[in-house]
Amino acid sequence: MKKFNLLSFSILLLLLIASGCSTNEQSKKTDEQQQEASDQEVELTISAAASLQDALTDITATFEKEHPNVHITYNFGASGSLQQQISQGAPVDLFFSAAEDKFDTLVEEGLIEKDKGIDLVGNELVLVVPKESDKGIKAFKDLTKAEKISIGTPETVPAGKYAKETLEHLKIWTAVEKKIVYAKDVRQVLTYIETNNVDAGIVYKTDALISPKVEIVATAKENTHAPIIYPVGVIKNSSHPKEAQLFYEYLQNEQSIITFKKYGFKGLQ
């Protein structure tokens, strides 16, 4: 009987040791898997207004140095077109719009939660002409002298909508409407002006400042158009919500705001 008890005790002891080793090994594997997950490379897709391109390129370079496992891919374009793509199911992690109404549409559709969005920066609307222009265009009222004027398509390009509002407020839209050359986004408007394909154009101040080939001749007063506000938010069905939230918060830090201001944006916070 004593031998039997001793044998049973020995077997039980071996089983407990084996179980402990198995548990430790499983715990080790779990820790390794968690480490691998945290080091796993992630690619974020961000749809952003074309006017944000230069500022975001700078900010992203710094962010990726600090977070080497996160790579950001941008889809730059007109806010209205980008909003429509997201509404139709395009796989996007963040949306950075140049207009509140396009952003609000996604909130209303349940694609962005209200507490995952913020009005981050502002901009100004300016009238620009090619460098060395001799058309005598020095103010918005002088646009009647132009043969061709470019603005973004108002239905999809916020800058185009603001431009039309300004011209209507100044009572000159009817006089210049037939001279308008519509563009897919503000960068295309800028290109038309730089290449002298048009006599003048209306773009954001931030776009005009980056081009040595154009001259700002007038700035639209704030009461001539709706407020120019850029909201940004995390898409609800993001494939990488943790990393999307990380970059969303990074855009709001002091250094990022300084970078936005360097490119002519106005801080709102």
PDB file of N, CA, C and O in Angstrom, residues 112-157:
ATOM      1  N   ILE A 112     -18.498  58.210 -39.458  1.00  0.00           N
ATOM      2  CA  ILE A 112     -17.567  58.852 -38.527  1.00  0.00           C
ATOM      3  C   ILE A 112     -18.344  59.182 -37.258  1.00  0.00           C
ATOM      4  O   ILE A 112     -19.430  59.757 -37.327  1.00  0.00           O
ATOM      5  N   GLU A 113     -17.809  58.798 -36.108  1.00  0.00           N
ATOM      6  CA  GLU A 113     -18.449  59.130 -34.845  1.00  0.00           C
ATOM      7  C   GLU A 113     -18.098  60.567 -34.459  1.00  0.00           C
ATOM      8  O   GLU A 113     -16.970  61.008 -34.664  1.00  0.00           O
ATOM      9  N   LYS A 114     -19.064  61.281 -33.898  1.00  0.00           N
ATOM     10  CA  LYS A 114     -18.866  62.692 -33.560  1.00  0.00           C
ATOM     11  C   LYS A 114     -17.661  62.917 -32.653  1.00  0.00           C
ATOM     12  O   LYS A 114     -16.931  63.898 -32.802  1.00  0.00           O
ATOM     13  N   ASP A 115     -17.456  62.009 -31.697  1.00  0.00           N
ATOM     14  CA  ASP A 115     -16.345  62.192 -30.766  1.00  0.00           C
ATOM     15  C   ASP A 115     -15.011  61.736 -31.343  1.00  0.00           C
ATOM     16  O   ASP A 115     -13.976  61.791 -30.683  1.00  0.00           O
ATOM     17  N   LYS A 116     -15.012  61.288 -32.609  1.00  0.00           N
ATOM     18  CA  LYS A 116     -13.769  60.899 -33.282  1.00  0.00           C
ATOM     19  C   LYS A 116     -13.447  61.878 -34.410  1.00  0.00           C
ATOM     20  O   LYS A 116     -12.770  61.531 -35.381  1.00  0.00           O
ATOM     21  N   GLY A 117     -13.957  63.125 -34.278  1.00  0.00           N
ATOM     22  CA  GLY A 117     -13.699  64.147 -35.283  1.00  0.00           C
ATOM     23  C   GLY A 117     -13.481  65.498 -34.632  1.00  0.00           C
ATOM     24  O   GLY A 117     -13.963  65.759 -33.529  1.00  0.00           O
ATOM     25  N   ILE A 118     -12.734  66.379 -35.312  1.00  0.00           N
ATOM     26  CA  ILE A 118     -12.439  67.705 -34.758  1.00  0.00           C
ATOM     27  C   ILE A 118     -12.194  68.703 -35.889  1.00  0.00           C
ATOM     28  O   ILE A 118     -11.667  68.344 -36.949  1.00  0.00           O
ATOM     29  N   ASP A 119     -12.634  69.963 -35.685  1.00  0.00           N
ATOM     30  CA  ASP A 119     -12.305  71.050 -36.611  1.00  0.00           C
ATOM     31  C   ASP A 119     -10.880  71.484 -36.288  1.00  0.00           C
ATOM     32  O   ASP A 119     -10.642  72.098 -35.245  1.00  0.00           O
ATOM     33  N   LEU A 120      -9.930  71.174 -37.172  1.00  0.00           N
ATOM     34  CA  LEU A 120      -8.526  71.323 -36.804  1.00  0.00           C
ATOM     35  C   LEU A 120      -7.880  72.627 -37.253  1.00  0.00           C
ATOM     36  O   LEU A 120      -7.223  73.302 -36.466  1.00  0.00           O
ATOM     37  N   VAL A 121      -8.036  73.006 -38.520  1.00  0.00           N
ATOM     38  CA  VAL A 121      -7.388  74.218 -39.033  1.00  0.00           C
ATOM     39  C   VAL A 121      -8.340  74.990 -39.945  1.00  0.00           C
ATOM     40  O   VAL A 121      -9.379  74.478 -40.362  1.00  0.00           O
ATOM     41  N   GLY A 122      -7.940  76.232 -40.257  1.00  0.00           N
ATOM     42  CA  GLY A 122      -8.718  77.070 -41.163  1.00  0.00           C
ATOM     43  C   GLY A 122      -7.839  77.575 -42.293  1.00  0.00           C
ATOM     44  O   GLY A 122      -6.621  77.377 -42.294  1.00  0.00           O
ATOM     45  N   ASN A 123      -8.466  78.245 -43.267  1.00  0.00           N
ATOM     46  CA  ASN A 123      -7.729  78.738 -44.425  1.00  0.00           C
ATOM     47  C   ASN A 123      -8.369  80.033 -44.918  1.00  0.00           C
ATOM     48  O   ASN A 123      -9.421  80.443 -44.431  1.00  0.00           O
ATOM     49  N   GLU A 124      -7.713  80.674 -45.891  1.00  0.00           N
ATOM     50  CA  GLU A 124      -8.251  81.884 -46.503  1.00  0.00           C
ATOM     51  C   GLU A 124      -8.355  81.693 -48.012  1.00  0.00           C
ATOM     52  O   GLU A 124      -7.639  80.876 -48.598  1.00  0.00           O
ATOM     53  N   LEU A 125      -9.232  82.468 -48.623  1.00  0.00           N
ATOM     54  CA  LEU A 125      -9.449  82.398 -50.066  1.00  0.00           C
ATOM     55  C   LEU A 125      -8.799  83.612 -50.730  1.00  0.00           C
ATOM     56  O   LEU A 125      -8.997  84.741 -50.283  1.00  0.00           O
ATOM     57  N   VAL A 126      -8.000  83.350 -51.778  1.00  0.00           N
ATOM     58  CA  VAL A 126      -7.285  84.452 -52.423  1.00  0.00           C
ATOM     59  C   VAL A 126      -7.453  84.428 -53.940  1.00  0.00           C
ATOM     60  O   VAL A 126      -7.700  83.382 -54.543  1.00  0.00           O
ATOM     61  N   LEU A 127      -7.304  85.615 -54.516  1.00  0.00           N
ATOM     62  CA  LEU A 127      -7.317  85.777 -55.965  1.00  0.00           C
ATOM     63  C   LEU A 127      -5.869  85.828 -56.434  1.00  0.00           C
ATOM     64  O   LEU A 127      -5.072  86.611 -55.915  1.00  0.00           O
ATOM     65  N   VAL A 128      -5.522  84.986 -57.386  1.00  0.00           N
ATOM     66  CA  VAL A 128      -4.141  84.945 -57.865  1.00  0.00           C
ATOM     67  C   VAL A 128      -4.083  85.104 -59.381  1.00  0.00           C
ATOM     68  O   VAL A 128      -5.022  84.746 -60.094  1.00  0.00           O
ATOM     69  N   VAL A 129      -2.972  85.638 -59.843  1.00  0.00           N
ATOM     70  CA  VAL A 129      -2.718  85.811 -61.277  1.00  0.00           C
ATOM     71  C   VAL A 129      -1.308  85.299 -61.569  1.00  0.00           C
ATOM     72  O   VAL A 129      -0.493  85.153 -60.657  1.00  0.00           O
ATOM     73  N   PRO A 130      -1.002  85.028 -62.843  1.00  0.00           N
ATOM     74  CA  PRO A 130       0.361  84.610 -63.171  1.00  0.00           C
ATOM     75  C   PRO A 130       1.356  85.730 -62.863  1.00  0.00           C
ATOM     76  O   PRO A 130       1.026  86.913 -62.973  1.00  0.00           O
ATOM     77  N   LYS A 131       2.553  85.352 -62.475  1.00  0.00           N
ATOM     78  CA  LYS A 131       3.605  86.347 -62.255  1.00  0.00           C
ATOM     79  C   LYS A 131       3.793  87.150 -63.542  1.00  0.00           C
ATOM     80  O   LYS A 131       3.713  86.614 -64.647  1.00  0.00           O
ATOM     81  N   GLU A 132       4.038  88.449 -63.376  1.00  0.00           N
ATOM     82  CA  GLU A 132       4.262  89.342 -64.521  1.00  0.00           C
ATOM     83  C   GLU A 132       3.012  89.507 -65.383  1.00  0.00           C
ATOM     84  O   GLU A 132       3.102  89.882 -66.558  1.00  0.00           O
ATOM     85  N   SER A 133       1.837  89.230 -64.814  1.00  0.00           N
ATOM     86  CA  SER A 133       0.592  89.421 -65.570  1.00  0.00           C
ATOM     87  C   SER A 133       0.396  90.896 -65.907  1.00  0.00           C
ATOM     88  O   SER A 133       0.669  91.779 -65.097  1.00  0.00           O
ATOM     89  N   ASP A 134      -0.102  91.153 -67.128  1.00  0.00           N
ATOM     90  CA  ASP A 134      -0.330  92.541 -67.549  1.00  0.00           C
ATOM     91  C   ASP A 134      -1.809  92.808 -67.829  1.00  0.00           C
ATOM     92  O   ASP A 134      -2.160  93.724 -68.578  1.00  0.00           O
ATOM     93  N   LYS A 135      -2.674  92.014 -67.223  1.00  0.00           N
ATOM     94  CA  LYS A 135      -4.117  92.139 -67.459  1.00  0.00           C
ATOM     95  C   LYS A 135      -4.770  93.204 -66.577  1.00  0.00           C
ATOM     96  O   LYS A 135      -5.953  93.504 -66.748  1.00  0.00           O
ATOM     97  N   GLY A 136      -4.029  93.744 -65.644  1.00  0.00           N
ATOM     98  CA  GLY A 136      -4.582  94.785 -64.783  1.00  0.00           C
ATOM     99  C   GLY A 136      -5.546  94.261 -63.742  1.00  0.00           C
ATOM    100  O   GLY A 136      -6.415  94.992 -63.242  1.00  0.00           O
ATOM    101  N   ILE A 137      -5.419  92.985 -63.385  1.00  0.00           N
ATOM    102  CA  ILE A 137      -6.300  92.386 -62.369  1.00  0.00           C
ATOM    103  C   ILE A 137      -5.659  92.538 -60.994  1.00  0.00           C
ATOM    104  O   ILE A 137      -4.660  91.879 -60.686  1.00  0.00           O
ATOM    105  N   LYS A 138      -6.224  93.420 -60.178  1.00  0.00           N
ATOM    106  CA  LYS A 138      -5.676  93.711 -58.852  1.00  0.00           C
ATOM    107  C   LYS A 138      -6.686  93.478 -57.734  1.00  0.00           C
ATOM    108  O   LYS A 138      -6.343  93.544 -56.555  1.00  0.00           O
ATOM    109  N   ALA A 139      -7.930  93.214 -58.112  1.00  0.00           N
ATOM    110  CA  ALA A 139      -8.988  92.999 -57.129  1.00  0.00           C
ATOM    111  C   ALA A 139     -10.062  92.105 -57.757  1.00  0.00           C
ATOM    112  O   ALA A 139     -10.078  91.899 -58.977  1.00  0.00           O
ATOM    113  N   PHE A 140     -10.958  91.580 -56.943  1.00  0.00           N
ATOM    114  CA  PHE A 140     -12.003  90.692 -57.455  1.00  0.00           C
ATOM    115  C   PHE A 140     -12.864  91.389 -58.508  1.00  0.00           C
ATOM    116  O   PHE A 140     -13.264  90.770 -59.499  1.00  0.00           O
ATOM    117  N   LYS A 141     -13.130  92.677 -58.304  1.00  0.00           N
ATOM    118  CA  LYS A 141     -13.982  93.395 -59.267  1.00  0.00           C
ATOM    119  C   LYS A 141     -13.323  93.499 -60.647  1.00  0.00           C
ATOM    120  O   LYS A 141     -14.003  93.690 -61.658  1.00  0.00           O
ATOM    121  N   ASP A 142     -11.993  93.347 -60.692  1.00  0.00           N
ATOM    122  CA  ASP A 142     -11.269  93.428 -61.962  1.00  0.00           C
ATOM    123  C   ASP A 142     -11.395  92.160 -62.799  1.00  0.00           C
ATOM    124  O   ASP A 142     -10.921  92.116 -63.940  1.00  0.00           O
ATOM    125  N   LEU A 143     -12.046  91.130 -62.246  1.00  0.00           N
ATOM    126  CA  LEU A 143     -12.181  89.875 -62.987  1.00  0.00           C
ATOM    127  C   LEU A 143     -13.011  90.034 -64.255  1.00  0.00           C
ATOM    128  O   LEU A 143     -12.950  89.196 -65.154  1.00  0.00           O
ATOM    129  N   THR A 144     -13.748  91.108 -64.345  1.00  0.00           N
ATOM    130  CA  THR A 144     -14.508  91.382 -65.575  1.00  0.00           C
ATOM    131  C   THR A 144     -13.563  91.645 -66.751  1.00  0.00           C
ATOM    132  O   THR A 144     -13.962  91.520 -67.909  1.00  0.00           O
ATOM    133  N   LYS A 145     -12.291  91.975 -66.452  1.00  0.00           N
ATOM    134  CA  LYS A 145     -11.300  92.220 -67.504  1.00  0.00           C
ATOM    135  C   LYS A 145     -10.702  90.922 -68.047  1.00  0.00           C
ATOM    136  O   LYS A 145     -10.081  90.919 -69.117  1.00  0.00           O
ATOM    137  N   ALA A 146     -10.860  89.837 -67.306  1.00  0.00           N
ATOM    138  CA  ALA A 146     -10.241  88.567 -67.677  1.00  0.00           C
ATOM    139  C   ALA A 146     -11.000  87.862 -68.795  1.00  0.00           C
ATOM    140  O   ALA A 146     -12.221  88.019 -68.932  1.00  0.00           O
ATOM    141  N   GLU A 147     -10.257  87.097 -69.587  1.00  0.00           N
ATOM    142  CA  GLU A 147     -10.884  86.279 -70.622  1.00  0.00           C
ATOM    143  C   GLU A 147     -11.234  84.896 -70.070  1.00  0.00           C
ATOM    144  O   GLU A 147     -12.267  84.323 -70.413  1.00  0.00           O
ATOM    145  N   LYS A 148     -10.347  84.364 -69.209  1.00  0.00           N
ATOM    146  CA  LYS A 148     -10.580  83.058 -68.584  1.00  0.00           C
ATOM    147  C   LYS A 148     -10.215  83.117 -67.100  1.00  0.00           C
ATOM    148  O   LYS A 148      -9.190  83.674 -66.727  1.00  0.00           O
ATOM    149  N   ILE A 149     -11.089  82.528 -66.283  1.00  0.00           N
ATOM    150  CA  ILE A 149     -10.897  82.498 -64.829  1.00  0.00           C
ATOM    151  C   ILE A 149     -11.104  81.063 -64.364  1.00  0.00           C
ATOM    152  O   ILE A 149     -12.064  80.410 -64.777  1.00  0.00           O
ATOM    153  N   SER A 150     -10.242  80.560 -63.508  1.00  0.00           N
ATOM    154  CA  SER A 150     -10.404  79.185 -63.041  1.00  0.00           C
ATOM    155  C   SER A 150     -10.791  79.121 -61.568  1.00  0.00           C
ATOM    156  O   SER A 150     -10.242  79.840 -60.733  1.00  0.00           O
ATOM    157  N   ILE A 151     -11.738  78.239 -61.289  1.00  0.00           N
ATOM    158  CA  ILE A 151     -12.093  77.890 -59.911  1.00  0.00           C
ATOM    159  C   ILE A 151     -12.388  76.391 -59.885  1.00  0.00           C
ATOM    160  O   ILE A 151     -12.609  75.764 -60.922  1.00  0.00           O
ATOM    161  N   GLY A 152     -12.392  75.809 -58.712  1.00  0.00           N
ATOM    162  CA  GLY A 152     -12.754  74.400 -58.596  1.00  0.00           C
ATOM    163  C   GLY A 152     -14.239  74.204 -58.848  1.00  0.00           C
ATOM    164  O   GLY A 152     -15.044  75.119 -58.643  1.00  0.00           O
ATOM    165  N   THR A 153     -14.604  73.025 -59.312  1.00  0.00           N
ATOM    166  CA  THR A 153     -16.016  72.717 -59.534  1.00  0.00           C
ATOM    167  C   THR A 153     -16.776  72.839 -58.208  1.00  0.00           C
ATOM    168  O   THR A 153     -16.499  72.084 -57.262  1.00  0.00           O
ATOM    169  N   PRO A 154     -17.708  73.775 -58.087  1.00  0.00           N
ATOM    170  CA  PRO A 154     -18.354  74.058 -56.787  1.00  0.00           C
ATOM    171  C   PRO A 154     -19.031  72.862 -56.123  1.00  0.00           C
ATOM    172  O   PRO A 154     -19.061  72.775 -54.895  1.00  0.00           O
ATOM    173  N   GLU A 155     -19.557  71.935 -56.913  1.00  0.00           N
ATOM    174  CA  GLU A 155     -20.288  70.797 -56.353  1.00  0.00           C
ATOM    175  C   GLU A 155     -19.379  69.828 -55.596  1.00  0.00           C
ATOM    176  O   GLU A 155     -19.833  69.140 -54.670  1.00  0.00           O
ATOM    177  N   THR A 156     -18.110  69.752 -55.987  1.00  0.00           N
ATOM    178  CA  THR A 156     -17.214  68.780 -55.369  1.00  0.00           C
ATOM    179  C   THR A 156     -15.965  69.392 -54.740  1.00  0.00           C
ATOM    180  O   THR A 156     -15.307  68.749 -53.917  1.00  0.00           O
ATOM    181  N   VAL A 157     -15.629  70.615 -55.131  1.00  0.00           N
ATOM    182  CA  VAL A 157     -14.413  71.265 -54.626  1.00  0.00           C
ATOM    183  C   VAL A 157     -14.813  72.416 -53.698  1.00  0.00           C
ATOM    184  O   VAL A 157     -15.342  73.429 -54.159  1.00  0.00           O
TER     185      VAL A 157
END
